[in-house]
Amino acid sequence: MNLVLDLGNSFGKIAVCEDKQVIESATYEKISSREIAYFHTRYKELRGVIISSVVNYSREIIDYLGNLYNLCIELDPSTSIPLVNRYRTPDTLGYDRIAAAVGAYTIYPETNVLVIDAGTAITYDIVTSEGEFMGGNISPGLEIRFKSLNKYTTRLPHLERPEEKPPLVGSSTREAIQSGIVNGLLFEIDGFIKTISQEYPQLQVVLTGGDANYFVGKLKSSIFVDLNLNLIGLNRILEHNATEDI
């Protein structure tokens, strides 16, 4: 049983993980020693901790975690992962992308996996059945598309995404914007899945990220949704490094 910290741009997550399961998790705007102490006190079986962050954080947190656990890992480009990394620029590879890829391959070992992380950006990443991370694509997410259309045009309004799938042909400017963005993105995702599956047969598609549930029921392709994919992947990376240290 391990502690996992995943610090994003807007908020951070703390989770207690065991194998492929997230036992308990919580989301915070800011994580301090108080939030960490809450989980440390509740779970005496915790063996180690891993922290992944896309933002700068206080060294006091690392010192605090290092005093609590003998095994304390800060995820960075030099961290050993249980995949063969074929990415040509590993130093620029987002920690969220590699964590999600490891998480997907942990759930679906020896399987070709396409990981789609639908957040601020939408990322598409491939892991082969041989456990090779091949890389993928980065595309603007839903909210970015709505904001950009408003920002870079004179008269088009900034709209929110519709809850239901919009009609294919919009009969008003509002419908035309919503249809163009939402249906355009659905075509993009389905198109990537269809084309990539031709190169990687028996492809398992795993969807995660803040907008993942929005796409459920709207895509034509068969997908599996797991919002804990990054946490599962980070825990697997921690276990992988713990094994290497033995």
PDB file of C-alpha atoms in Angstrom:
ATOM      1  CA  MET A   1       0.000   0.000   0.000  1.00  0.00           C
ATOM      2  CA  ASN A   2       1.464   3.349  -1.117  1.00  0.00           C
ATOM      3  CA  LEU A   3       0.762   7.053  -1.071  1.00  0.00           C
ATOM      4  CA  VAL A   4       0.466   8.842  -4.430  1.00  0.00           C
ATOM      5  CA  LEU A   5       0.557  12.612  -4.947  1.00  0.00           C
ATOM      6  CA  ASP A   6      -0.434  13.980  -8.352  1.00  0.00           C
ATOM      7  CA  LEU A   7      -0.121  17.772  -8.519  1.00  0.00           C
ATOM      8  CA  GLY A   8      -1.726  19.478 -11.504  1.00  0.00           C
ATOM      9  CA  ASN A   9      -2.072  23.083 -12.642  1.00  0.00           C
ATOM     10  CA  SER A  10      -5.419  23.715 -10.945  1.00  0.00           C
ATOM     11  CA  PHE A  11      -5.526  21.165  -8.138  1.00  0.00           C
ATOM     12  CA  GLY A  12      -3.734  18.229  -6.598  1.00  0.00           C
ATOM     13  CA  LYS A  13      -4.727  14.683  -5.693  1.00  0.00           C
ATOM     14  CA  ILE A  14      -3.623  12.470  -2.850  1.00  0.00           C
ATOM     15  CA  ALA A  15      -4.453   8.770  -3.079  1.00  0.00           C
ATOM     16  CA  VAL A  16      -3.804   5.558  -1.233  1.00  0.00           C
ATOM     17  CA  CYS A  17      -3.169   2.788  -3.751  1.00  0.00           C
ATOM     18  CA  GLU A  18      -2.620  -0.936  -3.590  1.00  0.00           C
ATOM     19  CA  ASP A  19      -1.767  -2.881  -6.737  1.00  0.00           C
ATOM     20  CA  LYS A  20      -4.303  -1.746  -9.365  1.00  0.00           C
ATOM     21  CA  GLN A  21      -6.758  -0.289  -6.865  1.00  0.00           C
ATOM     22  CA  VAL A  22      -7.260   3.219  -5.516  1.00  0.00           C
ATOM     23  CA  ILE A  23      -8.339   2.682  -1.917  1.00  0.00           C
ATOM     24  CA  GLU A  24      -9.080   6.326  -1.120  1.00  0.00           C
ATOM     25  CA  SER A  25      -8.385   9.635  -2.819  1.00  0.00           C
ATOM     26  CA  ALA A  26      -9.080  13.324  -2.318  1.00  0.00           C
ATOM     27  CA  THR A  27      -8.651  16.480  -4.379  1.00  0.00           C
ATOM     28  CA  TYR A  28      -7.305  19.732  -2.986  1.00  0.00           C
ATOM     29  CA  GLU A  29      -6.594  23.199  -4.325  1.00  0.00           C
ATOM     30  CA  LYS A  30      -3.358  23.152  -2.328  1.00  0.00           C
ATOM     31  CA  ILE A  31      -1.570  20.260  -0.649  1.00  0.00           C
ATOM     32  CA  SER A  32       0.410  20.753   2.542  1.00  0.00           C
ATOM     33  CA  SER A  33       1.743  18.531   5.314  1.00  0.00           C
ATOM     34  CA  ARG A  34      -1.694  18.656   6.962  1.00  0.00           C
ATOM     35  CA  GLU A  35      -3.392  16.822   4.091  1.00  0.00           C
ATOM     36  CA  ILE A  36      -0.542  14.319   3.869  1.00  0.00           C
ATOM     37  CA  ALA A  37      -0.672  13.680   7.615  1.00  0.00           C
ATOM     38  CA  TYR A  38      -4.380  12.854   7.334  1.00  0.00           C
ATOM     39  CA  PHE A  39      -3.657   9.892   5.046  1.00  0.00           C
ATOM     40  CA  HIS A  40      -0.486   8.872   6.888  1.00  0.00           C
ATOM     41  CA  THR A  41      -2.419   8.630  10.158  1.00  0.00           C
ATOM     42  CA  ARG A  42      -5.306   6.672   8.642  1.00  0.00           C
ATOM     43  CA  TYR A  43      -3.183   4.093   6.824  1.00  0.00           C
ATOM     44  CA  LYS A  44      -0.424   2.575   8.927  1.00  0.00           C
ATOM     45  CA  GLU A  45       0.379   0.060   6.152  1.00  0.00           C
ATOM     46  CA  LEU A  46       1.789   2.714   3.789  1.00  0.00           C
ATOM     47  CA  ARG A  47       5.248   1.667   2.549  1.00  0.00           C
ATOM     48  CA  GLY A  48       6.315   4.420   0.163  1.00  0.00           C
ATOM     49  CA  VAL A  49       5.293   7.575  -1.661  1.00  0.00           C
ATOM     50  CA  ILE A  50       5.604   8.995  -5.174  1.00  0.00           C
ATOM     51  CA  ILE A  51       5.005  12.593  -6.178  1.00  0.00           C
ATOM     52  CA  SER A  52       4.313  13.766  -9.728  1.00  0.00           C
ATOM     53  CA  SER A  53       3.917  17.458 -10.423  1.00  0.00           C
ATOM     54  CA  VAL A  54       3.570  19.809 -13.389  1.00  0.00           C
ATOM     55  CA  VAL A  55       3.970  22.802 -11.057  1.00  0.00           C
ATOM     56  CA  ASN A  56       6.644  23.918  -8.611  1.00  0.00           C
ATOM     57  CA  TYR A  57       6.072  22.805  -5.043  1.00  0.00           C
ATOM     58  CA  SER A  58       7.715  23.428  -1.711  1.00  0.00           C
ATOM     59  CA  ARG A  59      10.808  21.408  -0.847  1.00  0.00           C
ATOM     60  CA  GLU A  60       9.347  21.217   2.642  1.00  0.00           C
ATOM     61  CA  ILE A  61       6.820  18.706   1.306  1.00  0.00           C
ATOM     62  CA  ILE A  62       9.614  16.468  -0.024  1.00  0.00           C
ATOM     63  CA  ASP A  63      11.516  16.733   3.248  1.00  0.00           C
ATOM     64  CA  TYR A  64       8.344  15.909   5.151  1.00  0.00           C
ATOM     65  CA  LEU A  65       7.591  12.885   2.963  1.00  0.00           C
ATOM     66  CA  GLY A  66      11.208  11.727   3.175  1.00  0.00           C
ATOM     67  CA  ASN A  67      10.966  11.688   6.961  1.00  0.00           C
ATOM     68  CA  LEU A  68       7.774   9.621   6.806  1.00  0.00           C
ATOM     69  CA  TYR A  69       8.825   7.004   4.237  1.00  0.00           C
ATOM     70  CA  ASN A  70      12.102   5.328   3.360  1.00  0.00           C
ATOM     71  CA  LEU A  71      10.983   5.063  -0.268  1.00  0.00           C
ATOM     72  CA  CYS A  72      10.172   8.539  -1.601  1.00  0.00           C
ATOM     73  CA  ILE A  73      10.255   9.135  -5.375  1.00  0.00           C
ATOM     74  CA  GLU A  74       9.922  12.396  -7.286  1.00  0.00           C
ATOM     75  CA  LEU A  75       8.897  11.496 -10.821  1.00  0.00           C
ATOM     76  CA  ASP A  76      11.254  13.024 -13.391  1.00  0.00           C
ATOM     77  CA  PRO A  77      12.694  12.038 -16.796  1.00  0.00           C
ATOM     78  CA  SER A  78      15.360   9.881 -15.118  1.00  0.00           C
ATOM     79  CA  THR A  79      12.856   7.817 -13.119  1.00  0.00           C
ATOM     80  CA  SER A  80      12.790   4.179 -14.173  1.00  0.00           C
ATOM     81  CA  ILE A  81       9.418   3.077 -15.575  1.00  0.00           C
ATOM     82  CA  PRO A  82       8.050  -0.411 -16.354  1.00  0.00           C
ATOM     83  CA  LEU A  83       7.815   0.401 -20.081  1.00  0.00           C
ATOM     84  CA  VAL A  84      10.354   0.745 -22.864  1.00  0.00           C
ATOM     85  CA  ASN A  85      10.254   4.447 -23.705  1.00  0.00           C
ATOM     86  CA  ARG A  86      10.543   5.030 -27.477  1.00  0.00           C
ATOM     87  CA  TYR A  87       9.813   8.755 -27.196  1.00  0.00           C
ATOM     88  CA  ARG A  88      12.619  10.696 -28.863  1.00  0.00           C
ATOM     89  CA  THR A  89      12.455  13.624 -26.415  1.00  0.00           C
ATOM     90  CA  PRO A  90      11.839  12.024 -23.001  1.00  0.00           C
ATOM     91  CA  ASP A  91      12.832  15.222 -21.200  1.00  0.00           C
ATOM     92  CA  THR A  92       9.780  16.974 -22.674  1.00  0.00           C
ATOM     93  CA  LEU A  93       7.338  14.107 -22.097  1.00  0.00           C
ATOM     94  CA  GLY A  94       4.569  15.112 -19.705  1.00  0.00           C
ATOM     95  CA  TYR A  95       4.462  13.158 -16.466  1.00  0.00           C
ATOM     96  CA  ASP A  96       0.688  12.820 -16.821  1.00  0.00           C
ATOM     97  CA  ARG A  97       1.110  11.156 -20.202  1.00  0.00           C
ATOM     98  CA  ILE A  98       3.620   8.573 -19.021  1.00  0.00           C
ATOM     99  CA  ALA A  99       1.676   7.892 -15.812  1.00  0.00           C
ATOM    100  CA  ALA A 100      -1.536   7.280 -17.771  1.00  0.00           C
ATOM    101  CA  ALA A 101       0.310   5.020 -20.214  1.00  0.00           C
ATOM    102  CA  VAL A 102       1.781   2.947 -17.389  1.00  0.00           C
ATOM    103  CA  GLY A 103      -1.632   2.801 -15.717  1.00  0.00           C
ATOM    104  CA  ALA A 104      -3.331   1.556 -18.876  1.00  0.00           C
ATOM    105  CA  TYR A 105      -0.696  -1.113 -19.486  1.00  0.00           C
ATOM    106  CA  THR A 106      -0.975  -2.175 -15.842  1.00  0.00           C
ATOM    107  CA  ILE A 107      -4.687  -2.823 -16.344  1.00  0.00           C
ATOM    108  CA  TYR A 108      -4.242  -4.316 -19.822  1.00  0.00           C
ATOM    109  CA  PRO A 109      -0.849  -6.063 -19.878  1.00  0.00           C
ATOM    110  CA  GLU A 110       0.453  -7.572 -23.131  1.00  0.00           C
ATOM    111  CA  THR A 111      -2.178  -5.615 -25.064  1.00  0.00           C
ATOM    112  CA  ASN A 112      -1.989  -2.820 -27.603  1.00  0.00           C
ATOM    113  CA  VAL A 113      -3.433   0.172 -25.749  1.00  0.00           C
ATOM    114  CA  LEU A 114      -4.463   3.630 -26.887  1.00  0.00           C
ATOM    115  CA  VAL A 115      -4.676   6.033 -23.958  1.00  0.00           C
ATOM    116  CA  ILE A 116      -6.823   9.125 -24.506  1.00  0.00           C
ATOM    117  CA  ASP A 117      -6.574  11.770 -21.789  1.00  0.00           C
ATOM    118  CA  ALA A 118      -9.356  14.299 -22.301  1.00  0.00           C
ATOM    119  CA  GLY A 119      -8.423  17.310 -20.233  1.00  0.00           C
ATOM    120  CA  THR A 120      -7.293  20.865 -20.992  1.00  0.00           C
ATOM    121  CA  ALA A 121      -5.419  19.251 -23.863  1.00  0.00           C
ATOM    122  CA  ILE A 122      -6.379  15.909 -25.374  1.00  0.00           C
ATOM    123  CA  THR A 123      -3.506  13.473 -25.633  1.00  0.00           C
ATOM    124  CA  TYR A 124      -3.417  10.221 -27.557  1.00  0.00           C
ATOM    125  CA  ASP A 125      -0.660   7.773 -26.582  1.00  0.00           C
ATOM    126  CA  ILE A 126       0.187   4.263 -27.740  1.00  0.00           C
ATOM    127  CA  VAL A 127       1.603   1.400 -25.678  1.00  0.00           C
ATOM    128  CA  THR A 128       2.275  -1.789 -27.619  1.00  0.00           C
ATOM    129  CA  SER A 129       1.575  -5.308 -26.447  1.00  0.00           C
ATOM    130  CA  GLU A 130       5.349  -5.651 -25.914  1.00  0.00           C
ATOM    131  CA  GLY A 131       5.265  -2.838 -23.364  1.00  0.00           C
ATOM    132  CA  GLU A 132       6.736  -0.099 -25.560  1.00  0.00           C
ATOM    133  CA  PHE A 133       5.611   3.498 -25.182  1.00  0.00           C
ATOM    134  CA  MET A 134       5.562   4.831 -28.742  1.00  0.00           C
ATOM    135  CA  GLY A 135       4.343   8.383 -28.153  1.00  0.00           C
ATOM    136  CA  GLY A 136       1.269   9.952 -29.671  1.00  0.00           C
ATOM    137  CA  ASN A 137      -0.519  13.230 -30.339  1.00  0.00           C
ATOM    138  CA  ILE A 138      -1.511  16.379 -28.470  1.00  0.00           C
ATOM    139  CA  SER A 139      -4.647  18.286 -29.451  1.00  0.00           C
ATOM    140  CA  PRO A 140      -6.640  21.198 -27.950  1.00  0.00           C
ATOM    141  CA  GLY A 141      -9.336  20.141 -25.500  1.00  0.00           C
ATOM    142  CA  LEU A 142     -12.992  21.146 -25.494  1.00  0.00           C
ATOM    143  CA  GLU A 143     -12.698  24.289 -23.392  1.00  0.00           C
ATOM    144  CA  ILE A 144      -9.673  25.559 -25.322  1.00  0.00           C
ATOM    145  CA  ARG A 145     -11.610  25.204 -28.582  1.00  0.00           C
ATOM    146  CA  PHE A 146     -14.584  27.172 -27.296  1.00  0.00           C
ATOM    147  CA  LYS A 147     -12.358  29.925 -25.895  1.00  0.00           C
ATOM    148  CA  SER A 148     -10.140  30.124 -28.969  1.00  0.00           C
ATOM    149  CA  LEU A 149     -13.037  30.500 -31.391  1.00  0.00           C
ATOM    150  CA  ASN A 150     -14.263  33.476 -29.387  1.00  0.00           C
ATOM    151  CA  LYS A 151     -10.811  35.007 -28.851  1.00  0.00           C
ATOM    152  CA  TYR A 152      -9.640  34.910 -32.455  1.00  0.00           C
ATOM    153  CA  THR A 153     -12.861  36.014 -34.125  1.00  0.00           C
ATOM    154  CA  THR A 154     -14.740  39.310 -33.944  1.00  0.00           C
ATOM    155  CA  ARG A 155     -18.363  38.301 -33.540  1.00  0.00           C
ATOM    156  CA  LEU A 156     -18.493  34.698 -32.392  1.00  0.00           C
ATOM    157  CA  PRO A 157     -19.487  34.324 -28.724  1.00  0.00           C
ATOM    158  CA  HIS A 158     -17.809  32.210 -26.067  1.00  0.00           C
ATOM    159  CA  LEU A 159     -20.179  29.302 -25.434  1.00  0.00           C
ATOM    160  CA  GLU A 160     -20.199  26.419 -22.979  1.00  0.00           C
ATOM    161  CA  ARG A 161     -20.301  22.828 -24.130  1.00  0.00           C
ATOM    162  CA  PRO A 162     -23.833  21.434 -24.474  1.00  0.00           C
ATOM    163  CA  GLU A 163     -24.743  18.547 -22.202  1.00  0.00           C
ATOM    164  CA  GLU A 164     -26.290  16.578 -25.045  1.00  0.00           C
ATOM    165  CA  LYS A 165     -24.620  15.817 -28.357  1.00  0.00           C
ATOM    166  CA  PRO A 166     -25.502  18.728 -30.684  1.00  0.00           C
ATOM    167  CA  PRO A 167     -27.134  18.158 -34.080  1.00  0.00           C
ATOM    168  CA  LEU A 168     -24.757  17.509 -36.944  1.00  0.00           C
ATOM    169  CA  VAL A 169     -26.060  20.553 -38.806  1.00  0.00           C
ATOM    170  CA  GLY A 170     -26.546  23.638 -36.647  1.00  0.00           C
ATOM    171  CA  SER A 171     -29.554  25.827 -37.494  1.00  0.00           C
ATOM    172  CA  SER A 172     -28.286  28.810 -35.470  1.00  0.00           C
ATOM    173  CA  THR A 173     -24.888  30.328 -34.717  1.00  0.00           C
ATOM    174  CA  ARG A 174     -24.978  28.793 -31.245  1.00  0.00           C
ATOM    175  CA  GLU A 175     -25.740  25.338 -32.630  1.00  0.00           C
ATOM    176  CA  ALA A 176     -23.196  25.767 -35.428  1.00  0.00           C
ATOM    177  CA  ILE A 177     -20.403  26.533 -32.930  1.00  0.00           C
ATOM    178  CA  GLN A 178     -21.370  23.753 -30.558  1.00  0.00           C
ATOM    179  CA  SER A 179     -21.776  21.265 -33.389  1.00  0.00           C
ATOM    180  CA  GLY A 180     -18.506  22.240 -35.037  1.00  0.00           C
ATOM    181  CA  ILE A 181     -16.509  21.888 -31.834  1.00  0.00           C
ATOM    182  CA  VAL A 182     -18.182  18.885 -30.194  1.00  0.00           C
ATOM    183  CA  ASN A 183     -18.896  16.840 -33.325  1.00  0.00           C
ATOM    184  CA  GLY A 184     -15.550  17.845 -34.796  1.00  0.00           C
ATOM    185  CA  LEU A 185     -13.799  16.521 -31.706  1.00  0.00           C
ATOM    186  CA  LEU A 186     -15.862  13.336 -31.737  1.00  0.00           C
ATOM    187  CA  PHE A 187     -14.876  12.784 -35.393  1.00  0.00           C
ATOM    188  CA  GLU A 188     -11.257  13.407 -34.409  1.00  0.00           C
ATOM    189  CA  ILE A 189     -11.292  10.878 -31.566  1.00  0.00           C
ATOM    190  CA  ASP A 190     -13.166   8.223 -33.545  1.00  0.00           C
ATOM    191  CA  GLY A 191     -10.869   8.848 -36.510  1.00  0.00           C
ATOM    192  CA  PHE A 192      -7.726   8.410 -34.440  1.00  0.00           C
ATOM    193  CA  ILE A 193      -9.089   5.219 -32.917  1.00  0.00           C
ATOM    194  CA  LYS A 194     -10.079   3.753 -36.305  1.00  0.00           C
ATOM    195  CA  THR A 195      -6.787   4.623 -38.005  1.00  0.00           C
ATOM    196  CA  ILE A 196      -4.498   3.593 -35.141  1.00  0.00           C
ATOM    197  CA  SER A 197      -6.348   0.271 -34.743  1.00  0.00           C
ATOM    198  CA  GLN A 198      -5.349  -0.595 -38.309  1.00  0.00           C
ATOM    199  CA  GLU A 199      -1.688  -0.425 -37.306  1.00  0.00           C
ATOM    200  CA  TYR A 200      -2.154  -1.882 -33.826  1.00  0.00           C
ATOM    201  CA  PRO A 201      -4.681  -4.746 -34.006  1.00  0.00           C
ATOM    202  CA  GLN A 202      -6.968  -5.726 -31.126  1.00  0.00           C
ATOM    203  CA  LEU A 203      -6.512  -2.221 -29.758  1.00  0.00           C
ATOM    204  CA  GLN A 204      -7.856  -1.498 -26.278  1.00  0.00           C
ATOM    205  CA  VAL A 205      -8.917   2.142 -25.892  1.00  0.00           C
ATOM    206  CA  VAL A 206      -8.824   3.680 -22.422  1.00  0.00           C
ATOM    207  CA  LEU A 207     -10.271   7.138 -21.801  1.00  0.00           C
ATOM    208  CA  THR A 208      -9.383   9.281 -18.786  1.00  0.00           C
ATOM    209  CA  GLY A 209      -9.243  12.962 -17.817  1.00  0.00           C
ATOM    210  CA  GLY A 210     -11.668  15.639 -16.686  1.00  0.00           C
ATOM    211  CA  ASP A 211     -13.849  15.473 -19.810  1.00  0.00           C
ATOM    212  CA  ALA A 212     -13.813  11.674 -20.105  1.00  0.00           C
ATOM    213  CA  ASN A 213     -17.363  11.136 -18.868  1.00  0.00           C
ATOM    214  CA  TYR A 214     -18.662  13.783 -21.265  1.00  0.00           C
ATOM    215  CA  PHE A 215     -17.682  11.606 -24.227  1.00  0.00           C
ATOM    216  CA  VAL A 216     -19.291   8.442 -22.872  1.00  0.00           C
ATOM    217  CA  GLY A 217     -22.219   7.537 -25.114  1.00  0.00           C
ATOM    218  CA  LYS A 218     -21.224  10.082 -27.757  1.00  0.00           C
ATOM    219  CA  LEU A 219     -18.370   8.177 -29.419  1.00  0.00           C
ATOM    220  CA  LYS A 220     -18.949   5.427 -31.956  1.00  0.00           C
ATOM    221  CA  SER A 221     -15.874   3.519 -30.839  1.00  0.00           C
ATOM    222  CA  SER A 222     -15.767   1.078 -27.958  1.00  0.00           C
ATOM    223  CA  ILE A 223     -13.886   2.569 -25.019  1.00  0.00           C
ATOM    224  CA  PHE A 224     -13.116   1.872 -21.381  1.00  0.00           C
ATOM    225  CA  VAL A 225     -13.189   4.802 -18.941  1.00  0.00           C
ATOM    226  CA  ASP A 226     -10.946   4.967 -15.874  1.00  0.00           C
ATOM    227  CA  LEU A 227     -10.554   8.315 -14.098  1.00  0.00           C
ATOM    228  CA  ASN A 228      -7.879   6.845 -11.792  1.00  0.00           C
ATOM    229  CA  LEU A 229      -5.531   5.871 -14.595  1.00  0.00           C
ATOM    230  CA  ASN A 230      -2.769   8.310 -13.616  1.00  0.00           C
ATOM    231  CA  LEU A 231      -2.896   7.280  -9.963  1.00  0.00           C
ATOM    232  CA  ILE A 232      -2.692   3.578 -10.862  1.00  0.00           C
ATOM    233  CA  GLY A 233       0.228   4.321 -13.178  1.00  0.00           C
ATOM    234  CA  LEU A 234       2.121   6.323 -10.562  1.00  0.00           C
ATOM    235  CA  ASN A 235       1.658   3.549  -8.027  1.00  0.00           C
ATOM    236  CA  ARG A 236       2.974   1.024 -10.556  1.00  0.00           C
ATOM    237  CA  ILE A 237       6.045   3.216 -11.189  1.00  0.00           C
ATOM    238  CA  LEU A 238       6.655   3.385  -7.447  1.00  0.00           C
ATOM    239  CA  GLU A 239       6.380  -0.398  -7.100  1.00  0.00           C
ATOM    240  CA  HIS A 240       8.674  -0.868 -10.077  1.00  0.00           C
ATOM    241  CA  ASN A 241      11.357   1.257  -8.442  1.00  0.00           C
ATOM    242  CA  ALA A 242      10.883  -0.456  -5.102  1.00  0.00           C
ATOM    243  CA  THR A 243      11.547  -3.817  -6.794  1.00  0.00           C
ATOM    244  CA  GLU A 244      14.675  -2.442  -8.476  1.00  0.00           C
ATOM    245  CA  ASP A 245      15.998  -1.289  -5.106  1.00  0.00           C
ATOM    246  CA  ILE A 246      15.724  -4.747  -3.575  1.00  0.00           C
TER     247      ILE A 246
END
